[in-house]
Amino acid sequence: SLELEGEGAVAALRLAARLLGCGDAELLTALNSRTISAGGEEMVICKKLPEARASRDALAKALYERLFDHIIFALNRSLAAVGQGSGRGAAAASSAGIGILDIFGSEIFATNGFEQLLINYANEKLQAHFTAAAITLLQAEYLREGIAVDRVEYTDNAATIALLEGKPLSVLAVLDDQCLQAGAT
């Protein structure tokens, strides 16, 4: 289970508990134990240190995600209100908004987990879509309109996408196959 070492850890726990609207002991107990209900009875089981750390990390990740979503929602709500008051009509108000799209490459860590693999895969798919939309289609439009522009050469990431999702053999296909095997873990 997690133990608080040093004043910094105690201060961090107190701040987190205050922001979550619970007591220090309640938060520490929630991170360090789990409750199992069976047959109308409840058992409290103490987590081992790796499990408690995973609980702490999952809580932090969920809080960051919800805070991020809240900020984007509040910004989009404010933009919609500004658009409605600007005299530009409903079309302008409905199209005003903020979205986040990070398509510039994959992160490289010493150890990548499955979640990071899927994030990198999504980034590669978004990069392919962005490249097709922003470069290929724009160049074709310029050509149709007779606008002289230098052709933009870029590196296609089709090989990376094929490695991840290609048929019949790819990383995701092998993972699917392994999951379908009897006794797979």
PDB file of C-alpha atoms in Angstrom:
ATOM      1  CA  SER A   1       0.000   0.000   0.000  1.00  0.00           C
ATOM      2  CA  LEU A   2       1.005   3.623  -0.508  1.00  0.00           C
ATOM      3  CA  GLU A   3       2.842   5.263   2.337  1.00  0.00           C
ATOM      4  CA  LEU A   4       3.353   8.975   2.616  1.00  0.00           C
ATOM      5  CA  GLU A   5       7.017   9.818   2.827  1.00  0.00           C
ATOM      6  CA  GLY A   6       7.921  13.412   3.482  1.00  0.00           C
ATOM      7  CA  GLU A   7       6.010  16.622   3.889  1.00  0.00           C
ATOM      8  CA  GLY A   8       5.512  16.984   0.139  1.00  0.00           C
ATOM      9  CA  ALA A   9       3.575  13.728  -0.096  1.00  0.00           C
ATOM     10  CA  VAL A  10       1.395  14.628   2.888  1.00  0.00           C
ATOM     11  CA  ALA A  11       0.717  18.092   1.443  1.00  0.00           C
ATOM     12  CA  ALA A  12      -0.154  16.581  -1.952  1.00  0.00           C
ATOM     13  CA  LEU A  13      -2.587  14.127  -0.337  1.00  0.00           C
ATOM     14  CA  ARG A  14      -4.233  16.922   1.673  1.00  0.00           C
ATOM     15  CA  LEU A  15      -4.606  19.132  -1.392  1.00  0.00           C
ATOM     16  CA  ALA A  16      -6.005  16.293  -3.514  1.00  0.00           C
ATOM     17  CA  ALA A  17      -8.465  15.313  -0.780  1.00  0.00           C
ATOM     18  CA  ARG A  18      -9.609  18.921  -0.346  1.00  0.00           C
ATOM     19  CA  LEU A  19     -10.123  19.355  -4.095  1.00  0.00           C
ATOM     20  CA  LEU A  20     -12.043  16.065  -4.276  1.00  0.00           C
ATOM     21  CA  GLY A  21     -14.190  17.015  -1.294  1.00  0.00           C
ATOM     22  CA  CYS A  22     -13.154  14.137   0.941  1.00  0.00           C
ATOM     23  CA  GLY A  23     -10.955  13.575   3.951  1.00  0.00           C
ATOM     24  CA  ASP A  24      -7.263  12.695   3.815  1.00  0.00           C
ATOM     25  CA  ALA A  25      -7.862   9.302   5.432  1.00  0.00           C
ATOM     26  CA  GLU A  26     -10.747   8.532   3.047  1.00  0.00           C
ATOM     27  CA  LEU A  27      -8.612   9.216  -0.014  1.00  0.00           C
ATOM     28  CA  LEU A  28      -5.672   7.208   1.294  1.00  0.00           C
ATOM     29  CA  THR A  29      -7.990   4.296   2.162  1.00  0.00           C
ATOM     30  CA  ALA A  30      -9.589   4.420  -1.295  1.00  0.00           C
ATOM     31  CA  LEU A  31      -6.176   4.247  -2.944  1.00  0.00           C
ATOM     32  CA  ASN A  32      -4.822   1.528  -0.650  1.00  0.00           C
ATOM     33  CA  SER A  33      -7.766  -0.873  -0.483  1.00  0.00           C
ATOM     34  CA  ARG A  34     -10.640  -2.348  -2.410  1.00  0.00           C
ATOM     35  CA  THR A  35     -13.975  -3.647  -1.238  1.00  0.00           C
ATOM     36  CA  ILE A  36     -15.407  -6.920  -2.503  1.00  0.00           C
ATOM     37  CA  SER A  37     -19.081  -7.735  -2.023  1.00  0.00           C
ATOM     38  CA  ALA A  38     -20.125 -11.379  -2.107  1.00  0.00           C
ATOM     39  CA  GLY A  39     -23.163 -13.085  -0.652  1.00  0.00           C
ATOM     40  CA  GLY A  40     -24.314  -9.958   1.115  1.00  0.00           C
ATOM     41  CA  GLU A  41     -20.979  -9.521   2.893  1.00  0.00           C
ATOM     42  CA  GLU A  42     -18.222  -7.041   2.220  1.00  0.00           C
ATOM     43  CA  MET A  43     -14.511  -7.668   2.538  1.00  0.00           C
ATOM     44  CA  VAL A  44     -11.885  -4.942   2.502  1.00  0.00           C
ATOM     45  CA  ILE A  45      -8.635  -6.070   0.915  1.00  0.00           C
ATOM     46  CA  CYS A  46      -5.412  -4.101   1.203  1.00  0.00           C
ATOM     47  CA  LYS A  47      -3.696  -3.491  -2.113  1.00  0.00           C
ATOM     48  CA  LYS A  48      -0.054  -4.241  -2.704  1.00  0.00           C
ATOM     49  CA  LEU A  49       2.164  -1.263  -3.524  1.00  0.00           C
ATOM     50  CA  PRO A  50       2.024  -1.732  -7.334  1.00  0.00           C
ATOM     51  CA  GLU A  51      -1.791  -1.953  -7.197  1.00  0.00           C
ATOM     52  CA  ALA A  52      -2.042   1.154  -5.002  1.00  0.00           C
ATOM     53  CA  ARG A  53       0.267   3.064  -7.352  1.00  0.00           C
ATOM     54  CA  ALA A  54      -1.869   1.953 -10.308  1.00  0.00           C
ATOM     55  CA  SER A  55      -4.981   3.228  -8.484  1.00  0.00           C
ATOM     56  CA  ARG A  56      -3.295   6.563  -7.806  1.00  0.00           C
ATOM     57  CA  ASP A  57      -2.199   6.871 -11.421  1.00  0.00           C
ATOM     58  CA  ALA A  58      -5.649   5.897 -12.741  1.00  0.00           C
ATOM     59  CA  LEU A  59      -7.284   8.502 -10.498  1.00  0.00           C
ATOM     60  CA  ALA A  60      -4.858  11.194 -11.680  1.00  0.00           C
ATOM     61  CA  LYS A  61      -5.441  10.250 -15.321  1.00  0.00           C
ATOM     62  CA  ALA A  62      -9.240  10.317 -14.904  1.00  0.00           C
ATOM     63  CA  LEU A  63      -9.091  13.695 -13.149  1.00  0.00           C
ATOM     64  CA  TYR A  64      -6.884  15.220 -15.852  1.00  0.00           C
ATOM     65  CA  GLU A  65      -9.171  13.847 -18.560  1.00  0.00           C
ATOM     66  CA  ARG A  66     -12.304  15.226 -16.910  1.00  0.00           C
ATOM     67  CA  LEU A  67     -10.659  18.585 -16.253  1.00  0.00           C
ATOM     68  CA  PHE A  68      -9.514  18.792 -19.874  1.00  0.00           C
ATOM     69  CA  ASP A  69     -13.014  17.886 -21.120  1.00  0.00           C
ATOM     70  CA  HIS A  70     -14.541  20.466 -18.772  1.00  0.00           C
ATOM     71  CA  ILE A  71     -12.204  23.210 -20.011  1.00  0.00           C
ATOM     72  CA  ILE A  72     -12.924  22.428 -23.673  1.00  0.00           C
ATOM     73  CA  PHE A  73     -16.689  22.269 -22.971  1.00  0.00           C
ATOM     74  CA  ALA A  74     -16.584  25.633 -21.163  1.00  0.00           C
ATOM     75  CA  LEU A  75     -14.564  27.231 -23.973  1.00  0.00           C
ATOM     76  CA  ASN A  76     -16.909  25.885 -26.644  1.00  0.00           C
ATOM     77  CA  ARG A  77     -19.950  27.057 -24.679  1.00  0.00           C
ATOM     78  CA  SER A  78     -18.399  30.531 -24.406  1.00  0.00           C
ATOM     79  CA  LEU A  79     -17.567  30.584 -28.119  1.00  0.00           C
ATOM     80  CA  ALA A  80     -21.140  29.588 -28.984  1.00  0.00           C
ATOM     81  CA  ALA A  81     -22.489  32.415 -26.802  1.00  0.00           C
ATOM     82  CA  VAL A  82     -20.139  34.920 -28.452  1.00  0.00           C
ATOM     83  CA  GLY A  83     -21.140  33.668 -31.915  1.00  0.00           C
ATOM     84  CA  GLN A  84     -24.837  34.016 -31.122  1.00  0.00           C
ATOM     85  CA  GLY A  85     -24.357  37.581 -29.925  1.00  0.00           C
ATOM     86  CA  SER A  86     -22.202  38.634 -32.860  1.00  0.00           C
ATOM     87  CA  GLY A  87     -25.022  39.013 -35.351  1.00  0.00           C
ATOM     88  CA  ARG A  88     -23.455  36.401 -37.643  1.00  0.00           C
ATOM     89  CA  GLY A  89     -26.399  34.050 -37.204  1.00  0.00           C
ATOM     90  CA  ALA A  90     -26.844  30.469 -36.098  1.00  0.00           C
ATOM     91  CA  ALA A  91     -24.446  29.056 -38.694  1.00  0.00           C
ATOM     92  CA  ALA A  92     -21.541  30.994 -37.234  1.00  0.00           C
ATOM     93  CA  ALA A  93     -22.492  30.046 -33.675  1.00  0.00           C
ATOM     94  CA  SER A  94     -22.812  26.359 -34.451  1.00  0.00           C
ATOM     95  CA  SER A  95     -19.440  26.197 -36.211  1.00  0.00           C
ATOM     96  CA  ALA A  96     -17.454  28.005 -33.517  1.00  0.00           C
ATOM     97  CA  GLY A  97     -15.580  25.576 -31.333  1.00  0.00           C
ATOM     98  CA  ILE A  98     -12.283  24.228 -30.159  1.00  0.00           C
ATOM     99  CA  GLY A  99     -11.040  20.738 -30.751  1.00  0.00           C
ATOM    100  CA  ILE A 100      -7.645  19.246 -30.097  1.00  0.00           C
ATOM    101  CA  LEU A 101      -5.888  17.201 -32.740  1.00  0.00           C
ATOM    102  CA  ASP A 102      -2.314  16.059 -32.198  1.00  0.00           C
ATOM    103  CA  ILE A 103      -1.110  14.327 -35.332  1.00  0.00           C
ATOM    104  CA  PHE A 104       2.588  14.976 -35.359  1.00  0.00           C
ATOM    105  CA  GLY A 105       4.222  11.617 -34.888  1.00  0.00           C
ATOM    106  CA  SER A 106       4.422   8.964 -32.254  1.00  0.00           C
ATOM    107  CA  GLU A 107       5.933   9.360 -28.856  1.00  0.00           C
ATOM    108  CA  ILE A 108       8.835   7.095 -28.039  1.00  0.00           C
ATOM    109  CA  PHE A 109       9.163   5.701 -24.531  1.00  0.00           C
ATOM    110  CA  ALA A 110      11.571   3.159 -23.087  1.00  0.00           C
ATOM    111  CA  THR A 111       8.587   0.819 -22.716  1.00  0.00           C
ATOM    112  CA  ASN A 112       5.344   1.240 -24.631  1.00  0.00           C
ATOM    113  CA  GLY A 113       2.153  -0.379 -23.389  1.00  0.00           C
ATOM    114  CA  PHE A 114      -0.911  -1.379 -25.372  1.00  0.00           C
ATOM    115  CA  GLU A 115      -2.581   1.958 -24.672  1.00  0.00           C
ATOM    116  CA  GLN A 116       0.384   3.843 -26.156  1.00  0.00           C
ATOM    117  CA  LEU A 117       0.353   1.523 -29.179  1.00  0.00           C
ATOM    118  CA  LEU A 118      -3.284   2.436 -29.823  1.00  0.00           C
ATOM    119  CA  ILE A 119      -2.541   6.142 -29.341  1.00  0.00           C
ATOM    120  CA  ASN A 120       0.323   5.932 -31.838  1.00  0.00           C
ATOM    121  CA  TYR A 121      -1.885   3.965 -34.249  1.00  0.00           C
ATOM    122  CA  ALA A 122      -4.608   6.622 -34.034  1.00  0.00           C
ATOM    123  CA  ASN A 123      -1.981   9.326 -34.613  1.00  0.00           C
ATOM    124  CA  GLU A 124      -0.717   7.526 -37.719  1.00  0.00           C
ATOM    125  CA  LYS A 125      -4.268   7.213 -39.099  1.00  0.00           C
ATOM    126  CA  LEU A 126      -4.924  10.903 -38.382  1.00  0.00           C
ATOM    127  CA  GLN A 127      -1.621  11.845 -40.012  1.00  0.00           C
ATOM    128  CA  ALA A 128      -2.581   9.904 -43.146  1.00  0.00           C
ATOM    129  CA  HIS A 129      -5.994  11.593 -43.250  1.00  0.00           C
ATOM    130  CA  PHE A 130      -4.512  15.047 -42.623  1.00  0.00           C
ATOM    131  CA  THR A 131      -1.867  14.555 -45.288  1.00  0.00           C
ATOM    132  CA  ALA A 132      -4.452  13.445 -47.840  1.00  0.00           C
ATOM    133  CA  ALA A 133      -6.760  16.347 -47.012  1.00  0.00           C
ATOM    134  CA  ALA A 134      -4.226  19.111 -46.567  1.00  0.00           C
ATOM    135  CA  ILE A 135      -1.705  18.297 -49.265  1.00  0.00           C
ATOM    136  CA  THR A 136      -3.056  15.892 -51.868  1.00  0.00           C
ATOM    137  CA  LEU A 137      -6.534  17.408 -52.189  1.00  0.00           C
ATOM    138  CA  LEU A 138      -5.222  20.970 -52.084  1.00  0.00           C
ATOM    139  CA  GLN A 139      -2.689  20.268 -54.812  1.00  0.00           C
ATOM    140  CA  ALA A 140      -5.412  18.683 -56.965  1.00  0.00           C
ATOM    141  CA  GLU A 141      -7.654  21.709 -56.418  1.00  0.00           C
ATOM    142  CA  TYR A 142      -4.854  24.108 -57.416  1.00  0.00           C
ATOM    143  CA  LEU A 143      -4.243  22.052 -60.549  1.00  0.00           C
ATOM    144  CA  ARG A 144      -7.965  22.143 -61.482  1.00  0.00           C
ATOM    145  CA  GLU A 145      -8.019  25.924 -60.972  1.00  0.00           C
ATOM    146  CA  GLY A 146      -4.846  26.430 -62.985  1.00  0.00           C
ATOM    147  CA  ILE A 147      -2.868  27.832 -60.066  1.00  0.00           C
ATOM    148  CA  ALA A 148       0.854  27.213 -60.442  1.00  0.00           C
ATOM    149  CA  VAL A 149       2.375  25.762 -57.282  1.00  0.00           C
ATOM    150  CA  ASP A 150       5.395  23.600 -56.630  1.00  0.00           C
ATOM    151  CA  ARG A 151       4.465  20.004 -55.947  1.00  0.00           C
ATOM    152  CA  VAL A 152       4.907  19.148 -52.283  1.00  0.00           C
ATOM    153  CA  GLU A 153       6.662  15.847 -51.711  1.00  0.00           C
ATOM    154  CA  TYR A 154       6.004  14.153 -48.408  1.00  0.00           C
ATOM    155  CA  THR A 155       6.700  10.850 -46.730  1.00  0.00           C
ATOM    156  CA  ASP A 156       3.693   8.560 -46.863  1.00  0.00           C
ATOM    157  CA  ASN A 157       3.058   6.605 -43.648  1.00  0.00           C
ATOM    158  CA  ALA A 158       1.169   3.781 -45.410  1.00  0.00           C
ATOM    159  CA  ALA A 159       3.858   1.252 -44.430  1.00  0.00           C
ATOM    160  CA  THR A 160       3.442   2.089 -40.734  1.00  0.00           C
ATOM    161  CA  ILE A 161      -0.339   1.787 -40.959  1.00  0.00           C
ATOM    162  CA  ALA A 162      -0.025  -1.520 -42.841  1.00  0.00           C
ATOM    163  CA  LEU A 163       2.308  -2.826 -40.127  1.00  0.00           C
ATOM    164  CA  LEU A 164      -0.354  -2.032 -37.536  1.00  0.00           C
ATOM    165  CA  GLU A 165      -3.595  -2.905 -39.353  1.00  0.00           C
ATOM    166  CA  GLY A 166      -2.744  -4.700 -42.606  1.00  0.00           C
ATOM    167  CA  LYS A 167      -4.327  -7.995 -43.605  1.00  0.00           C
ATOM    168  CA  PRO A 168      -3.642 -10.831 -43.216  1.00  0.00           C
ATOM    169  CA  LEU A 169      -0.640 -10.211 -40.950  1.00  0.00           C
ATOM    170  CA  SER A 170      -0.183  -7.132 -38.779  1.00  0.00           C
ATOM    171  CA  VAL A 171       0.302  -6.236 -35.129  1.00  0.00           C
ATOM    172  CA  LEU A 172      -3.432  -5.810 -34.500  1.00  0.00           C
ATOM    173  CA  ALA A 173      -4.339  -8.939 -36.516  1.00  0.00           C
ATOM    174  CA  VAL A 174      -1.902 -11.020 -34.462  1.00  0.00           C
ATOM    175  CA  LEU A 175      -3.297  -9.545 -31.239  1.00  0.00           C
ATOM    176  CA  ASP A 176      -6.858 -10.352 -32.381  1.00  0.00           C
ATOM    177  CA  ASP A 177      -5.811 -13.884 -33.274  1.00  0.00           C
ATOM    178  CA  GLN A 178      -4.127 -14.399 -29.911  1.00  0.00           C
ATOM    179  CA  CYS A 179      -7.199 -13.118 -28.048  1.00  0.00           C
ATOM    180  CA  LEU A 180      -9.394 -15.655 -29.868  1.00  0.00           C
ATOM    181  CA  GLN A 181      -7.199 -18.601 -28.885  1.00  0.00           C
ATOM    182  CA  ALA A 182      -8.543 -20.870 -26.153  1.00  0.00           C
ATOM    183  CA  GLY A 183      -6.887 -20.087 -22.853  1.00  0.00           C
ATOM    184  CA  ALA A 184      -5.435 -16.794 -24.062  1.00  0.00           C
ATOM    185  CA  THR A 185      -4.291 -14.420 -21.365  1.00  0.00           C
TER     186      THR A 185
END
